[in-house]
Amino acid sequence: MKKKFAIPTLDSQLTAHFGHCDKFAIVDVEDNQVVYEEFINPPVHQPGVYPKFLADKGVHVIIAGGMGQKAQDLFAMNNIEVHMGVQNGSPKQLVEKYLRNQLQTGQNLCDH
């Protein structure tokens, strides 16, 4: 199995709000193992830009604290899995929890 994950970060840790990240962590997984991690600068934040940017990068899964409904809808249209309500952690830790079916999600931490 090959999957590509994107996690919005602030200071290399998950940030609670998808649209307010300073970088996206892109984590590649092969055979249930993290094989690559990089931090990339996002484009200027405007509604709808981040979902297209990440879809163009080949992302399969988003792990986030929260995001607006438009972003959720755009990810769904691109068949990108979204896991929200995640509280904290480094991107690699969060992806490893996902791979072990231990990622704890909850309510969307974004209110718009």
Coordinates of C-alpha atoms in Angstrom, one line a residue:
M1 CA 0.0 0.0 0.0
K2 CA 1.3 3.4 -0.9
K3 CA -0.4 6.5 0.5
K4 CA 0.5 10.2 0.8
F5 CA -0.7 12.2 3.8
A6 CA -0.9 15.9 4.4
I7 CA -0.9 17.5 7.8
P8 CA -1.2 21.3 8.3
T9 CA 1.6 22.4 10.7
L10 CA 2.8 25.3 12.7
D11 CA 6.3 25.0 14.0
S12 CA 6.4 21.4 12.7
Q13 CA 3.4 20.3 14.8
L14 CA -0.2 19.8 13.9
T15 CA -2.1 23.1 13.9
A16 CA -5.7 23.2 15.0
H17 CA -6.9 25.1 11.9
F18 CA -6.2 23.8 8.5
G19 CA -6.2 27.2 6.8
H20 CA -3.7 28.8 9.3
C21 CA -0.7 26.5 8.8
D22 CA 2.7 27.8 8.0
K23 CA 3.7 24.6 6.2
F24 CA 2.2 21.3 5.2
A25 CA 3.9 18.1 6.2
I26 CA 3.8 15.6 3.4
V27 CA 4.3 12.1 4.6
D28 CA 4.7 9.1 2.2
V29 CA 3.9 5.6 3.4
E30 CA 4.7 2.3 1.7
D31 CA 3.8 -1.1 3.2
N32 CA 2.5 0.6 6.4
Q33 CA 5.8 2.3 7.0
V34 CA 6.7 6.0 6.9
V35 CA 9.3 6.3 4.1
Y36 CA 9.5 10.0 3.6
E37 CA 8.5 13.3 5.2
E38 CA 8.9 16.8 4.0
F39 CA 7.6 20.2 4.9
I40 CA 6.3 22.4 2.1
N41 CA 5.2 26.0 1.9
P42 CA 1.5 26.3 1.0
P43 CA 0.3 28.8 -1.6
V44 CA -1.4 32.0 -0.5
H45 CA -4.5 31.0 1.5
Q46 CA -7.8 31.7 -0.3
P47 CA -10.9 29.5 -0.2
G48 CA -10.5 26.4 -2.3
V49 CA -6.8 26.8 -3.0
Y50 CA -5.3 24.3 -0.4
P51 CA -7.5 21.4 -1.5
K52 CA -6.5 21.8 -5.1
F53 CA -2.8 22.3 -4.1
L54 CA -2.8 19.1 -2.1
A55 CA -4.8 17.1 -4.7
D56 CA -2.2 18.1 -7.3
K57 CA 0.5 16.8 -4.9
G58 CA -1.2 13.3 -5.0
V59 CA -2.4 13.4 -1.4
H60 CA -4.7 10.6 -0.3
V61 CA -5.3 11.5 3.4
I62 CA -5.6 14.7 5.4
I63 CA -5.1 14.7 9.1
A64 CA -6.3 18.0 10.7
G65 CA -7.7 19.6 13.8
G66 CA -10.4 21.4 11.8
M67 CA -11.4 22.9 8.5
G68 CA -14.2 24.8 6.9
Q69 CA -17.0 23.0 5.0
K70 CA -15.9 24.2 1.6
A71 CA -12.5 22.5 2.0
Q72 CA -14.2 19.3 3.3
D73 CA -16.4 19.3 0.2
L74 CA -13.5 19.9 -2.2
F75 CA -11.5 17.0 -0.6
A76 CA -14.5 14.7 -0.9
M77 CA -14.9 15.6 -4.6
N78 CA -11.3 14.6 -5.1
N79 CA -11.7 11.3 -3.1
I80 CA -9.3 12.5 -0.4
E81 CA -9.9 11.1 3.1
V82 CA -10.2 13.7 5.8
H83 CA -9.7 13.0 9.5
M84 CA -10.6 16.0 11.8
G85 CA -10.7 16.7 15.4
V86 CA -7.1 15.5 16.0
Q87 CA -5.7 17.3 18.9
N88 CA -1.9 17.4 18.6
G89 CA 1.3 15.6 17.6
S90 CA 4.1 15.6 15.0
P91 CA 3.1 14.6 11.5
K92 CA 5.1 11.3 11.7
Q93 CA 3.5 10.4 15.0
L94 CA 0.0 11.1 13.7
V95 CA 0.5 9.1 10.5
E96 CA 1.9 6.2 12.6
K97 CA -1.2 6.3 14.8
Y98 CA -3.4 6.3 11.7
L99 CA -1.5 3.2 10.4
R100 CA -2.1 1.4 13.7
N101 CA -5.8 2.4 13.7
Q102 CA -5.1 4.5 16.9
L103 CA -5.6 8.0 15.5
Q104 CA -8.1 9.7 17.8
T105 CA -10.5 12.1 16.0
G106 CA -13.2 14.2 17.4
Q107 CA -15.3 17.3 16.6
N108 CA -14.1 19.7 13.9
L109 CA -12.0 22.3 15.7
C110 CA -13.0 24.9 13.1
D111 CA -16.2 26.9 13.4
H112 CA -16.7 28.1 9.9

